[in-house]
Amino acid sequence: MGEVELSCLAYAKMFLHASQHPRSSVNGLLLSSSPAGAAVCITDCVPLLHSHLSLAPVTQLALTQVDVWCSQTQQRIVGYYQANACVSDSSPTPCALKIAEKIFEQCNNAVLLMIDGEKMYPGCRVPPIVMYERKDARWTLKDKHTIMLRQWEETCSIVNQLFSSGDQTLLVDFDSHLDDITKDWTNQKLNAKIMELISPANGNV
Amino acid sequence: MSSISELYDVTWEEMRDKLRKWREENYRNSEQIVDVGEELINEHASKLGDDIWIIYEQVMIAALDCSRDDLAWSCLQELKRQFPDSHRVKRLAGMRLEALERYEDANKLYDSILQDDPTNTAARKRKISILRAQGKSSEAIRELNEYLEQFVGDQEAWHELSELYINEHDYAKAAFCLEELMMTNPHNHLYCEQYGEVKYTQGGLENLELARKYFAQALKLNNRNMRALFGLYMSASHVAASPKVSAKVKKDNVKYAAWAASQISRAYQMAGRGKKENKCSVKAVEEMLESMQITMS
């Protein structure tokens, strides 16, 4: 199938989300601000839950709200990510497959991204990511060569900078928004900080 | 690097009291506990009196959580020296082995505690935690069920079991666990709300009506519980939209949903006041409520 490009912004927030809740499974939605085409450009993500991933009400609520927000901001939901609590197991859970199916109904090159906890240690040279695509009515592993992370080294360094400056605590997921609705699950503030760190030489990251 | 007492301008007594608060309320803010506790132990050990032992325990567990094996080891040594034959200290040694993923060694340690004292609940619970860490959910569930047959009042265990069942998508059994918890903790709004979520997830008209009732109960106990408020809105909307209900039930549920929607709107208006950054989330909620109204009428 087509190529998938993962932006620094999306990757950084996913990584931060998983790091914020090391003892729980976390999940979120992958968004694109690019028009639909053969290639999928994941330009942003919305972190959703860090507890009770398999319960329906909050997931349904979050999907609806993100949908509305996307139509207001010319973005589309193009995928789903999840990091399992059990670090040694990065296979998609039934809940992950279910949500990915729902997204696939609206977006025929949707991706399912599992974060590989075992590769999240500092200095790891390989992105801690496993991607799946829908082929022949099943979710199958995507060919690594079709996945692009531009400026991987710089992305890593940006993530490190976020940790050392303490800005990683700015990340809000939908769960924490429900605990305190003054918190912004679209993460405008954190997005701005990350965009600042991305050097202008990169152009469209 | 400046010390905690310098950074936050606190005295050693305040640090000690903070640790006690975190201990009593069972917080798992391990990085903070390590920062504060390590300084307290290194600089003020002599002033702490007998408190120091429980602080060693607290800091050791937090250190394991933060991969600070050096700190965990030194705390453990102090405790071993002071309480050489203690089961409680042995359990801490076991937890350290767990943190190092030496599960077999940890299990051996816990088994030796249980041989000495078969009623030691802490050791049994650690063994179940090991099963969980290894991803052996069905075994963990089985052991936890056996444990609860003996120790039927253990709230922590019932809650752990409900979490395990939710992860396994066994909602009926999760509901059973939450029912136990609600019976013994009738004023806890979180259990009511979680029960509502489980019922909603199970689906079907009867479960949706039950869910609505429990979301309402949660709100009665805590009217700020946003999950319960949204849950009430969604379950009432679904019941009202069902073709199987009578006109009266439909009317009632439309009323409940409308009430919930107005409460949600109000809450978001108040939250949005003066804060530019959550403008987006406020707008999203408003549009969502509007669009759901349209599909219901």
Coordinates of C-alpha atoms in Angstrom, one line a residue:
Chain A
M1 CA 0.0 0.0 0.0
G2 CA 1.0 3.7 0.1
E3 CA 3.6 5.5 2.0
V4 CA 3.1 6.8 5.5
E5 CA 4.9 9.9 6.8
L6 CA 5.0 10.6 10.5
S7 CA 5.7 14.2 11.5
C8 CA 7.9 15.2 14.4
L9 CA 5.0 16.8 16.2
A10 CA 2.9 13.7 16.1
Y11 CA 5.8 11.4 17.1
A12 CA 6.8 13.7 20.0
K13 CA 3.4 13.9 21.5
M14 CA 2.8 10.1 21.2
F15 CA 6.2 9.4 22.9
L16 CA 5.4 11.9 25.7
H17 CA 2.0 10.4 26.2
A18 CA 3.4 6.9 26.6
S19 CA 6.2 8.2 28.9
Q20 CA 3.7 10.1 31.1
H21 CA 1.9 6.9 32.0
P22 CA 4.5 4.1 32.2
R23 CA 2.3 1.7 34.1
S24 CA -0.8 2.0 32.0
S25 CA -1.8 1.4 28.4
V26 CA -2.3 4.6 26.5
N27 CA -4.0 5.4 23.2
G28 CA -4.7 8.2 20.9
L29 CA -5.8 9.3 17.4
L30 CA -3.5 10.2 14.5
L31 CA -4.5 13.2 12.4
S32 CA -3.6 14.6 9.0
S33 CA -4.0 18.1 7.7
S34 CA -3.0 17.1 4.2
P35 CA -5.6 16.2 1.5
A36 CA -6.5 12.6 1.0
G37 CA -4.3 10.8 -1.5
A38 CA -2.1 7.8 -2.0
A39 CA 0.3 8.7 0.8
V40 CA -0.7 9.3 4.4
C41 CA 0.9 12.3 6.1
I42 CA 0.4 12.1 9.9
T43 CA 0.8 15.7 10.9
D44 CA -0.6 15.6 14.5
C45 CA -2.1 13.4 17.1
V46 CA -4.6 13.6 19.9
P47 CA -3.7 11.6 23.1
L48 CA -6.9 10.0 24.4
L49 CA -6.8 7.7 27.4
H50 CA -4.6 6.2 30.0
S51 CA -7.2 4.1 31.8
H52 CA -10.0 1.7 30.9
L53 CA -9.2 1.8 27.2
S54 CA -11.8 -0.9 26.5
L55 CA -14.7 0.9 28.1
A56 CA -17.0 2.5 25.5
P57 CA -18.4 5.8 26.8
V58 CA -15.3 7.9 27.0
T59 CA -13.9 6.5 23.8
Q60 CA -17.1 7.3 21.9
L61 CA -17.2 10.8 23.4
A62 CA -13.6 11.4 22.5
L63 CA -14.0 10.2 19.0
T64 CA -17.0 12.4 18.5
Q65 CA -15.3 15.5 19.9
V66 CA -12.1 14.9 17.9
D67 CA -14.2 14.5 14.8
V68 CA -15.9 17.8 15.4
W69 CA -12.6 19.5 16.1
C70 CA -11.1 18.1 12.9
S71 CA -13.9 19.4 10.8
Q72 CA -13.4 22.8 12.4
T73 CA -9.7 22.8 11.6
Q74 CA -9.5 21.0 8.2
Q75 CA -7.9 17.9 9.6
R76 CA -8.9 14.2 9.2
I77 CA -8.6 11.2 11.5
V78 CA -6.2 8.9 9.7
G79 CA -5.2 6.4 12.3
Y80 CA -4.9 5.2 15.9
Y81 CA -2.0 4.6 18.2
Q82 CA -1.6 2.5 21.4
A83 CA 1.1 1.7 23.8
N84 CA 0.5 -1.4 26.0
A85 CA 1.2 -1.4 29.7
C86 CA 3.1 -4.6 29.3
V87 CA 6.3 -3.4 27.7
S88 CA 7.2 -6.7 26.2
D89 CA 4.0 -7.1 24.3
S90 CA 3.4 -4.6 21.4
S91 CA 0.7 -6.5 19.6
P92 CA -2.6 -4.8 18.9
T93 CA -5.3 -5.6 21.5
P94 CA -8.9 -6.4 20.5
C95 CA -9.8 -2.8 21.5
A96 CA -7.1 -1.4 19.3
L97 CA -8.4 -3.4 16.3
K98 CA -12.0 -2.3 17.0
I99 CA -11.2 1.4 17.0
A100 CA -8.9 1.0 14.0
E101 CA -11.8 -0.7 12.1
K102 CA -14.0 2.3 12.9
I103 CA -11.5 4.7 11.6
F104 CA -11.0 2.5 8.5
E105 CA -14.7 2.9 7.7
Q106 CA -14.1 6.6 7.1
C107 CA -10.5 6.5 5.8
N108 CA -9.4 3.7 3.5
N109 CA -5.7 4.1 4.1
A110 CA -6.0 4.3 7.9
V111 CA -3.0 3.1 9.9
L112 CA -2.7 1.3 13.2
L113 CA 0.4 2.2 15.2
M114 CA 1.7 0.3 18.2
I115 CA 4.4 1.8 20.3
D116 CA 7.1 -0.7 21.1
G117 CA 8.0 0.0 24.8
E118 CA 11.1 -2.1 24.6
K119 CA 12.7 0.4 22.2
M120 CA 11.9 3.5 24.2
Y121 CA 15.2 3.6 26.1
P122 CA 17.5 6.7 25.6
G123 CA 19.9 6.3 22.8
C124 CA 17.9 3.7 20.9
R125 CA 18.7 4.1 17.2
V126 CA 15.4 2.7 15.9
P127 CA 12.0 4.4 16.2
P128 CA 9.9 2.5 18.7
I129 CA 7.1 2.0 16.3
V130 CA 5.2 -0.9 14.7
M131 CA 2.7 0.0 12.0
Y132 CA -0.2 -2.0 10.6
E133 CA -2.3 -1.4 7.5
R134 CA -5.6 -2.9 6.3
K135 CA -5.0 -5.5 3.6
D136 CA -7.4 -8.3 2.5
A137 CA -9.7 -7.5 5.4
R138 CA -7.0 -8.0 8.0
W139 CA -4.6 -5.7 9.8
T140 CA -1.1 -6.6 8.6
L141 CA 2.4 -5.4 9.3
K142 CA 3.4 -2.6 7.1
D143 CA 6.6 -2.8 5.1
K144 CA 9.2 -0.7 7.1
H145 CA 10.4 0.9 3.9
T146 CA 7.1 2.6 3.3
I147 CA 7.3 4.4 6.7
M148 CA 9.0 7.7 6.8
L149 CA 10.2 9.7 9.7
R150 CA 12.0 12.7 8.4
Q151 CA 14.9 14.1 10.4
W152 CA 14.8 11.2 13.0
E153 CA 17.9 12.4 14.8
E154 CA 16.4 15.9 15.2
T155 CA 13.1 14.5 16.4
C156 CA 14.9 12.5 19.1
S157 CA 16.8 15.6 20.2
I158 CA 13.6 17.6 20.4
V159 CA 12.0 15.0 22.6
N160 CA 15.0 15.1 24.9
Q161 CA 14.8 18.8 25.1
L162 CA 11.2 18.6 26.1
F163 CA 12.1 16.3 28.9
S164 CA 15.0 18.4 30.2
S165 CA 13.0 21.6 30.1
G166 CA 10.1 19.9 31.9
D167 CA 7.8 20.8 29.1
Q168 CA 6.7 17.2 28.8
T169 CA 4.3 17.8 31.7
L170 CA 2.3 20.2 29.5
L171 CA 0.8 17.2 27.6
V172 CA -2.9 16.8 28.2
D173 CA -4.8 13.7 27.2
F174 CA -8.6 13.4 27.0
D175 CA -8.7 11.5 30.3
S176 CA -7.0 14.3 32.1
H177 CA -9.2 16.8 30.4
L178 CA -12.2 15.0 31.9
D179 CA -10.6 15.2 35.3
D180 CA -10.2 19.0 34.8
I181 CA -12.0 20.5 31.9
T182 CA -9.9 23.7 31.9
K183 CA -7.1 21.6 30.5
D184 CA -6.8 21.7 26.7
W185 CA -6.8 18.3 25.0
T186 CA -5.8 19.9 21.7
N187 CA -2.5 20.8 23.4
Q188 CA -2.2 24.3 21.7
K189 CA 0.5 25.4 24.2
L190 CA 2.6 22.3 23.8
N191 CA 2.3 22.3 20.0
A192 CA 3.6 25.8 20.0
K193 CA 6.6 24.8 22.1
I194 CA 7.4 21.9 19.8
M195 CA 7.0 23.9 16.6
E196 CA 9.5 26.4 18.1
L197 CA 12.1 23.7 18.6
I198 CA 11.7 22.3 15.1
S199 CA 14.3 24.2 13.1
P200 CA 13.1 26.3 10.1
A201 CA 15.5 24.4 7.8
N202 CA 13.2 21.4 7.9
G203 CA 10.4 23.2 6.1
N204 CA 7.2 21.0 6.4
V205 CA 7.9 18.6 9.2
Chain B
M1 CA 22.3 21.4 42.0
S2 CA 20.3 23.0 44.8
S3 CA 18.5 20.9 47.4
I4 CA 14.8 20.6 47.7
S5 CA 14.8 22.6 50.9
E6 CA 16.5 25.5 49.1
L7 CA 14.4 25.2 45.9
Y8 CA 11.1 25.2 47.7
D9 CA 12.1 27.0 50.9
V10 CA 10.8 24.2 53.2
T11 CA 12.1 22.9 56.5
W12 CA 12.9 19.3 57.2
E13 CA 9.8 19.0 59.3
E14 CA 7.7 20.1 56.4
M15 CA 9.4 17.6 54.2
R16 CA 8.7 14.9 56.7
D17 CA 5.1 15.9 57.0
K18 CA 4.7 15.9 53.2
L19 CA 6.0 12.4 53.1
R20 CA 3.5 11.3 55.7
K21 CA 0.7 12.8 53.8
W22 CA 1.7 11.0 50.6
R23 CA 2.1 7.8 52.6
E24 CA -1.3 8.1 54.2
E25 CA -3.1 9.0 51.0
N26 CA -1.3 6.3 49.0
Y27 CA 0.0 8.7 46.3
R28 CA 2.3 7.2 43.7
N29 CA 4.3 10.4 43.0
S30 CA 7.5 8.4 43.1
E31 CA 9.9 11.0 41.6
Q32 CA 8.8 13.5 44.2
I33 CA 9.1 11.0 47.0
V34 CA 12.6 10.1 45.9
D35 CA 13.7 13.7 45.7
V36 CA 12.3 14.7 49.1
G37 CA 13.0 11.4 50.8
E38 CA 16.6 11.1 49.7
E39 CA 17.4 14.5 51.0
L40 CA 15.6 13.9 54.3
I41 CA 17.5 10.6 54.8
N42 CA 20.9 12.0 53.8
E43 CA 20.7 15.3 55.6
H44 CA 18.3 14.8 58.5
A45 CA 18.3 11.2 59.5
S46 CA 19.2 11.8 63.1
K47 CA 16.3 14.1 63.7
L48 CA 13.7 11.7 62.3
G49 CA 13.6 9.3 65.3
D50 CA 11.7 6.1 64.7
D51 CA 9.9 7.6 61.7
I52 CA 13.0 6.9 59.7
W53 CA 12.2 3.2 59.2
I54 CA 8.9 3.8 57.6
I55 CA 10.5 6.5 55.5
Y56 CA 13.1 4.1 54.4
E57 CA 10.3 1.7 53.3
Q58 CA 8.4 4.5 51.5
V59 CA 11.5 5.8 49.7
M60 CA 12.7 2.4 48.8
I61 CA 9.4 1.6 47.0
A62 CA 9.5 4.9 45.2
A63 CA 13.1 4.4 44.2
L64 CA 12.2 1.0 42.6
D65 CA 9.5 2.9 40.6
C66 CA 12.1 5.3 39.3
S67 CA 14.8 2.7 38.5
R68 CA 17.0 4.0 41.3
D69 CA 18.4 0.6 42.4
D70 CA 21.2 2.3 44.2
L71 CA 18.9 4.2 46.5
A72 CA 16.5 1.2 46.9
W73 CA 19.5 -1.1 47.8
S74 CA 20.8 1.3 50.5
C75 CA 17.3 1.7 52.1
L76 CA 16.9 -2.1 52.1
Q77 CA 20.3 -2.6 53.8
E78 CA 19.3 -0.2 56.6
L79 CA 16.0 -2.0 57.1
K80 CA 17.6 -5.4 57.0
R81 CA 20.1 -4.4 59.6
Q82 CA 17.4 -3.0 61.9
F83 CA 14.8 -5.8 61.4
P84 CA 16.8 -8.9 60.4
D85 CA 13.9 -11.5 60.5
S86 CA 11.1 -9.4 59.4
H87 CA 8.6 -10.6 56.8
R88 CA 7.8 -7.1 55.9
V89 CA 11.4 -6.4 55.0
K90 CA 11.6 -9.7 53.1
R91 CA 8.7 -8.6 51.0
L92 CA 10.5 -5.4 50.2
A93 CA 13.5 -7.5 49.1
G94 CA 11.1 -9.4 46.9
M95 CA 9.8 -6.2 45.3
R96 CA 13.3 -5.2 44.4
L97 CA 13.8 -8.5 42.7
E98 CA 10.6 -7.9 40.8
A99 CA 11.8 -4.5 39.7
L100 CA 14.9 -6.2 38.4
E101 CA 12.6 -8.7 36.6
R102 CA 14.1 -11.6 38.6
Y103 CA 10.6 -13.1 39.0
E104 CA 11.6 -16.6 39.9
D105 CA 13.8 -15.4 42.7
A106 CA 11.1 -13.1 43.9
N107 CA 8.6 -15.9 43.9
K108 CA 10.9 -18.1 45.9
L109 CA 11.2 -15.3 48.5
Y110 CA 7.4 -14.9 48.7
D111 CA 6.9 -18.7 49.0
S112 CA 9.3 -18.8 51.9
I113 CA 7.3 -16.1 53.7
L114 CA 4.1 -18.0 53.0
Q115 CA 5.6 -21.2 54.3
D116 CA 6.3 -19.4 57.6
D117 CA 3.0 -17.6 57.6
P118 CA 0.3 -18.8 55.2
T119 CA -1.9 -15.8 56.1
N120 CA 0.5 -13.2 54.9
T121 CA -1.6 -11.3 52.4
A122 CA 1.1 -9.0 51.2
A123 CA 3.2 -11.9 49.9
R124 CA 0.2 -13.4 48.1
K125 CA -0.7 -10.1 46.5
R126 CA 2.9 -9.7 45.3
K127 CA 2.8 -13.1 43.6
I128 CA -0.4 -12.0 41.8
S129 CA 1.3 -8.8 40.8
I130 CA 4.1 -10.9 39.2
L131 CA 1.6 -12.8 37.1
R132 CA 0.2 -9.4 36.0
A133 CA 3.7 -8.1 35.1
Q134 CA 4.3 -11.2 33.1
G135 CA 1.1 -10.7 31.1
K136 CA -0.4 -13.9 32.5
S137 CA -3.9 -12.3 33.0
S138 CA -6.0 -15.5 33.3
E139 CA -3.7 -16.9 35.9
A140 CA -3.7 -13.6 37.8
I141 CA -7.5 -13.6 37.6
R142 CA -7.7 -17.1 38.9
E143 CA -5.3 -16.5 41.8
L144 CA -7.1 -13.2 42.7
N145 CA -10.4 -15.0 42.8
E146 CA -9.0 -17.7 45.2
Y147 CA -7.5 -14.9 47.3
L148 CA -10.9 -13.1 47.5
E149 CA -12.7 -16.3 48.6
Q150 CA -10.5 -16.1 51.7
F151 CA -10.2 -12.4 52.2
V152 CA -13.5 -11.2 51.0
G153 CA -13.2 -7.7 52.5
D154 CA -10.1 -6.7 50.6
Q155 CA -11.1 -3.6 48.7
E156 CA -7.9 -3.2 46.9
A157 CA -8.1 -6.7 45.6
W158 CA -11.7 -6.3 44.4
H159 CA -10.7 -3.2 42.5
E160 CA -7.6 -4.9 41.0
L161 CA -9.9 -7.8 39.9
S162 CA -12.4 -5.4 38.2
E163 CA -9.5 -3.8 36.3
L164 CA -8.3 -7.2 35.1
Y165 CA -11.8 -8.2 34.0
I166 CA -12.2 -4.9 32.1
N167 CA -8.9 -5.5 30.3
E168 CA -10.1 -8.9 29.3
H169 CA -13.4 -7.5 28.1
D170 CA -15.3 -9.6 30.7
Y171 CA -17.7 -6.9 31.5
A172 CA -20.2 -9.0 33.4
K173 CA -17.6 -10.1 35.9
A174 CA -16.1 -6.6 36.2
A175 CA -19.6 -5.4 37.0
F176 CA -19.8 -8.0 39.8
C177 CA -16.6 -6.7 41.3
L178 CA -17.8 -3.1 41.2
E179 CA -21.1 -4.2 42.8
E180 CA -19.1 -5.5 45.7
L181 CA -17.2 -2.3 45.9
M182 CA -20.3 -0.1 45.7
M183 CA -21.9 -2.2 48.5
T184 CA -19.1 -1.5 50.9
N185 CA -18.4 2.0 49.7
P186 CA -21.8 3.5 49.0
H187 CA -20.6 7.1 49.0
N188 CA -17.8 6.6 46.4
H189 CA -18.9 8.3 43.2
L190 CA -16.1 6.8 41.2
Y191 CA -17.3 3.2 41.6
C192 CA -20.9 4.2 40.6
E193 CA -19.5 6.0 37.5
Q194 CA -17.2 3.1 36.6
Y195 CA -20.2 0.7 37.0
G196 CA -22.2 3.0 34.6
E197 CA -19.4 2.8 32.1
V198 CA -19.3 -1.0 32.2
K199 CA -23.0 -1.3 31.8
Y200 CA -23.0 1.2 28.9
T201 CA -20.2 -0.9 27.3
Q202 CA -22.2 -4.1 27.6
G203 CA -24.9 -2.4 25.7
G204 CA -28.6 -3.2 25.1
L205 CA -31.6 -1.2 26.3
E206 CA -31.7 -2.6 29.8
N207 CA -28.0 -2.0 30.4
L208 CA -28.2 1.5 29.0
E209 CA -31.0 2.3 31.4
L210 CA -29.0 0.9 34.3
A211 CA -26.0 2.9 33.2
R212 CA -28.0 6.0 33.2
K213 CA -29.2 5.4 36.7
Y214 CA -25.7 4.8 38.0
F215 CA -24.3 7.8 36.3
A216 CA -27.1 9.8 37.9
Q217 CA -26.2 8.3 41.3
A218 CA -22.5 9.2 40.8
L219 CA -23.6 12.8 40.1
K220 CA -25.7 12.9 43.2
L221 CA -22.6 11.9 45.1
N222 CA -20.3 14.3 43.2
N223 CA -21.9 16.8 40.8
R224 CA -18.6 17.7 39.3
N225 CA -17.9 14.2 37.9
M226 CA -17.7 15.0 34.2
R227 CA -17.5 11.4 33.1
A228 CA -20.8 10.8 34.9
L229 CA -22.4 13.8 33.3
F230 CA -21.3 12.9 29.8
G231 CA -22.3 9.3 30.6
L232 CA -25.8 10.4 31.7
Y233 CA -26.2 12.5 28.5
M234 CA -25.1 9.7 26.2
S235 CA -27.1 6.8 27.9
A236 CA -30.2 8.9 28.1
S237 CA -29.9 10.0 24.5
H238 CA -29.5 6.4 23.3
V239 CA -32.5 5.2 25.4
A240 CA -34.6 8.1 24.0
A241 CA -33.6 7.2 20.4
S242 CA -34.4 3.5 20.8
P243 CA -37.5 2.3 18.9
K244 CA -38.3 -0.2 21.6
V245 CA -39.3 2.3 24.4
S246 CA -42.7 3.7 25.2
A247 CA -43.6 7.3 24.6
K248 CA -43.3 8.1 28.3
V249 CA -39.8 6.5 28.7
K250 CA -38.7 8.4 25.6
K251 CA -40.0 11.7 26.9
D252 CA -38.4 11.1 30.3
N253 CA -35.0 10.3 28.7
V254 CA -35.2 13.3 26.4
K255 CA -35.6 15.4 29.5
Y256 CA -32.7 13.8 31.3
A257 CA -30.5 14.2 28.3
A258 CA -31.5 17.8 27.9
W259 CA -30.7 18.5 31.6
A260 CA -27.3 16.8 31.2
A261 CA -26.6 18.8 28.0
S262 CA -27.3 22.1 29.8
Q263 CA -25.1 21.1 32.7
I264 CA -22.3 20.2 30.3
S265 CA -22.7 23.5 28.5
R266 CA -22.6 25.4 31.7
A267 CA -19.5 23.6 32.9
Y268 CA -17.7 24.3 29.7
Q269 CA -18.8 27.9 29.6
M270 CA -17.3 28.4 33.1
A271 CA -14.1 26.5 32.2
G272 CA -13.7 28.6 29.0
R273 CA -13.9 31.9 30.8
G274 CA -10.7 33.8 30.5
K275 CA -8.7 31.0 29.1
K276 CA -7.9 31.3 25.5
E277 CA -6.2 28.0 25.2
N278 CA -9.3 25.7 25.8
K279 CA -11.4 27.6 23.3
C280 CA -11.0 24.7 20.9
S281 CA -12.3 22.1 23.3
V282 CA -15.2 24.3 24.3
K283 CA -16.2 24.8 20.7
A284 CA -16.0 21.0 20.0
V285 CA -18.3 20.2 22.9
E286 CA -20.9 22.8 21.8
E287 CA -21.0 21.5 18.3
M288 CA -21.2 17.9 19.5
L289 CA -24.2 18.7 21.8
E290 CA -25.9 20.5 18.9
S291 CA -25.4 17.7 16.4
M292 CA -26.6 15.1 18.9
Q293 CA -29.7 17.1 19.6
I294 CA -30.5 17.1 15.9
T295 CA -30.3 13.3 15.6
M296 CA -32.5 12.8 18.7
S297 CA -35.5 14.9 17.7

